[in-house]
GROMACS .gro file of C-alpha atoms in nm:
model
  164
    1UNK     CA    1   7.469   1.665  17.111
    2UNK     CA    2   7.836   1.580  17.124
    3UNK     CA    3   7.823   1.509  16.757
    4UNK     CA    4   7.682   1.852  16.687
    5UNK     CA    5   7.956   2.016  16.895
    6UNK     CA    6   8.223   1.819  16.715
    7UNK     CA    7   8.086   1.925  16.375
    8UNK     CA    8   8.063   2.285  16.482
    9UNK     CA    9   8.410   2.276  16.637
   10UNK     CA   10   8.556   2.201  16.296
   11UNK     CA   11   8.408   2.522  16.173
   12UNK     CA   12   8.648   2.788  16.269
   13UNK     CA   13   8.763   3.100  16.097
   14UNK     CA   14   8.885   3.048  15.744
   15UNK     CA   15   9.263   3.024  15.713
   16UNK     CA   16   9.296   3.352  15.518
   17UNK     CA   17   9.148   3.543  15.812
   18UNK     CA   18   9.394   3.400  16.062
   19UNK     CA   19   9.717   3.555  16.186
   20UNK     CA   20  10.006   3.560  15.939
   21UNK     CA   21  10.240   3.274  16.007
   22UNK     CA   22  10.557   3.408  15.862
   23UNK     CA   23  10.744   3.708  15.733
   24UNK     CA   24  10.855   3.734  15.370
   25UNK     CA   25  11.191   3.571  15.318
   26UNK     CA   26  11.336   3.822  15.069
   27UNK     CA   27  11.381   4.193  15.110
   28UNK     CA   28  11.292   4.444  14.842
   29UNK     CA   29  11.441   4.784  14.790
   30UNK     CA   30  11.199   5.070  14.754
   31UNK     CA   31  11.197   5.232  14.412
   32UNK     CA   32  11.148   5.597  14.345
   33UNK     CA   33  10.855   5.656  14.118
   34UNK     CA   34  10.971   5.800  13.786
   35UNK     CA   35  10.787   5.974  13.512
   36UNK     CA   36  10.545   5.744  13.345
   37UNK     CA   37  10.563   5.694  12.974
   38UNK     CA   38  10.193   5.744  12.920
   39UNK     CA   39  10.014   6.004  13.127
   40UNK     CA   40   9.681   5.895  13.256
   41UNK     CA   41   9.419   6.076  13.052
   42UNK     CA   42   9.054   6.043  13.004
   43UNK     CA   43   8.946   5.925  12.663
   44UNK     CA   44   8.908   6.211  12.419
   45UNK     CA   45   8.558   6.268  12.301
   46UNK     CA   46   8.448   6.492  12.021
   47UNK     CA   47   8.243   6.792  12.123
   48UNK     CA   48   7.876   6.758  12.043
   49UNK     CA   49   7.794   6.856  11.688
   50UNK     CA   50   7.597   7.175  11.666
   51UNK     CA   51   7.318   7.192  11.418
   52UNK     CA   52   7.436   7.422  11.142
   53UNK     CA   53   7.176   7.589  10.931
   54UNK     CA   54   7.332   7.722  10.614
   55UNK     CA   55   7.234   8.075  10.541
   56UNK     CA   56   7.287   8.224  10.205
   57UNK     CA   57   7.451   8.561  10.192
   58UNK     CA   58   7.189   8.816  10.098
   59UNK     CA   59   7.374   8.894   9.775
   60UNK     CA   60   7.490   8.552   9.657
   61UNK     CA   61   7.149   8.423   9.551
   62UNK     CA   62   6.850   8.620   9.430
   63UNK     CA   63   6.530   8.507   9.600
   64UNK     CA   64   6.171   8.623   9.603
   65UNK     CA   65   6.155   8.962   9.771
   66UNK     CA   66   5.995   8.931  10.114
   67UNK     CA   67   5.948   9.299  10.179
   68UNK     CA   68   5.900   9.426   9.826
   69UNK     CA   69   5.901   9.586   9.589
   70UNK     CA   70   5.601   9.423   9.430
   71UNK     CA   71   5.565   9.364   9.060
   72UNK     CA   72   5.306   9.644   9.053
   73UNK     CA   73   5.556   9.884   9.210
   74UNK     CA   74   5.808   9.800   8.935
   75UNK     CA   75   5.540   9.861   8.669
   76UNK     CA   76   5.455  10.197   8.826
   77UNK     CA   77   5.820  10.292   8.813
   78UNK     CA   78   5.847  10.200   8.443
   79UNK     CA   79   5.527  10.380   8.346
   80UNK     CA   80   5.597  10.683   8.559
   81UNK     CA   81   5.884  10.925   8.532
   82UNK     CA   82   6.114  10.663   8.373
   83UNK     CA   83   5.884  10.656   8.069
   84UNK     CA   84   5.995  10.305   7.965
   85UNK     CA   85   5.641  10.170   7.918
   86UNK     CA   86   5.351  10.364   7.769
   87UNK     CA   87   5.024  10.345   7.963
   88UNK     CA   88   4.839  10.162   7.681
   89UNK     CA   89   5.077   9.859   7.664
   90UNK     CA   90   4.964   9.543   7.841
   91UNK     CA   91   5.227   9.407   8.075
   92UNK     CA   92   5.233   9.106   8.304
   93UNK     CA   93   5.497   9.016   8.561
   94UNK     CA   94   5.654   8.685   8.459
   95UNK     CA   95   5.934   8.656   8.717
   96UNK     CA   96   6.006   8.844   9.034
   97UNK     CA   97   6.088   9.074   9.164
   98UNK     CA   98   6.382   8.873   9.291
   99UNK     CA   99   6.606   9.036   9.550
  100UNK     CA  100   6.975   9.013   9.631
  101UNK     CA  101   7.097   9.271   9.878
  102UNK     CA  102   6.918   9.595   9.796
  103UNK     CA  103   6.894   9.510   9.423
  104UNK     CA  104   6.594   9.363   9.242
  105UNK     CA  105   6.546   9.177   8.912
  106UNK     CA  106   6.210   9.145   8.738
  107UNK     CA  107   6.103   8.995   8.404
  108UNK     CA  108   5.791   9.130   8.235
  109UNK     CA  109   5.585   8.995   7.946
  110UNK     CA  110   5.495   9.287   7.722
  111UNK     CA  111   5.211   9.209   7.481
  112UNK     CA  112   5.332   9.230   7.119
  113UNK     CA  113   5.697   9.281   7.222
  114UNK     CA  114   5.992   9.092   7.360
  115UNK     CA  115   6.009   9.026   7.730
  116UNK     CA  116   6.146   9.314   7.931
  117UNK     CA  117   6.409   9.260   8.199
  118UNK     CA  118   6.426   9.522   8.471
  119UNK     CA  119   6.698   9.585   8.727
  120UNK     CA  120   6.615   9.817   9.015
  121UNK     CA  121   6.794   9.912   9.331
  122UNK     CA  122   6.714  10.068   9.665
  123UNK     CA  123   6.437  10.064   9.922
  124UNK     CA  124   6.149   9.828   9.847
  125UNK     CA  125   5.902  10.115   9.883
  126UNK     CA  126   6.096  10.339   9.644
  127UNK     CA  127   6.319  10.140   9.407
  128UNK     CA  128   6.530  10.329   9.155
  129UNK     CA  129   6.559  10.209   8.797
  130UNK     CA  130   6.909  10.087   8.710
  131UNK     CA  131   6.830   9.954   8.362
  132UNK     CA  132   6.552   9.792   8.159
  133UNK     CA  133   6.556   9.613   7.824
  134UNK     CA  134   6.622   9.281   7.657
  135UNK     CA  135   6.988   9.284   7.767
  136UNK     CA  136   7.039   9.437   8.110
  137UNK     CA  137   7.399   9.327   8.163
  138UNK     CA  138   7.536   9.680   8.171
  139UNK     CA  139   7.870   9.789   8.312
  140UNK     CA  140   7.698   9.908   8.630
  141UNK     CA  141   7.521   9.574   8.677
  142UNK     CA  142   7.841   9.376   8.610
  143UNK     CA  143   8.057   9.594   8.833
  144UNK     CA  144   7.837   9.676   9.131
  145UNK     CA  145   7.539   9.443   9.159
  146UNK     CA  146   7.538   9.146   9.397
  147UNK     CA  147   7.625   8.807   9.249
  148UNK     CA  148   7.261   8.692   9.255
  149UNK     CA  149   7.150   8.981   9.033
  150UNK     CA  150   7.458   8.958   8.810
  151UNK     CA  151   7.387   8.588   8.750
  152UNK     CA  152   7.030   8.661   8.642
  153UNK     CA  153   7.113   8.968   8.435
  154UNK     CA  154   7.439   8.859   8.273
  155UNK     CA  155   7.486   8.484   8.285
  156UNK     CA  156   7.144   8.400   8.145
  157UNK     CA  157   7.213   8.611   7.835
  158UNK     CA  158   6.977   8.849   7.664
  159UNK     CA  159   6.609   8.776   7.664
  160UNK     CA  160   6.468   8.585   7.372
  161UNK     CA  161   6.107   8.620   7.281
  162UNK     CA  162   5.881   8.662   6.977
  163UNK     CA  163   6.074   8.812   6.690
  164UNK     CA  164   6.411   8.768   6.854
   0.00000   0.00000   0.00000
């Protein structure tokens, strides 16, 4: 048992936990903290990217009309008071109506004739005829129509069809 006590007696507290044995031999002068050269900042992070869904301005591009007018409504307008198409001429809607803003553009196939371009404007339920023909790039269309209609009516050039 004496051997066990002797082994355990050698086990004391580690030296770093003991009492300090001496005082530092050199004195230091306290320094006043000055402005630091680099302020402590948190790392900059970019804000989260929002999902951006591009939306075309209603007048920049002509697209299929969601709320009208229908091709049949444009035909009724041309055969009605406007008197552009006689009742006995066969007509089929080739393109449109395409809308940009409150303007519409329609292309019709007229049996035995050149295609007919039609520019209308106004409420889908009651569009007003702006112009109709093989070349619908009039001053009014160039000056006041939205870019989407102007592109279709003016930049594409006059219609070309049989006999043109």
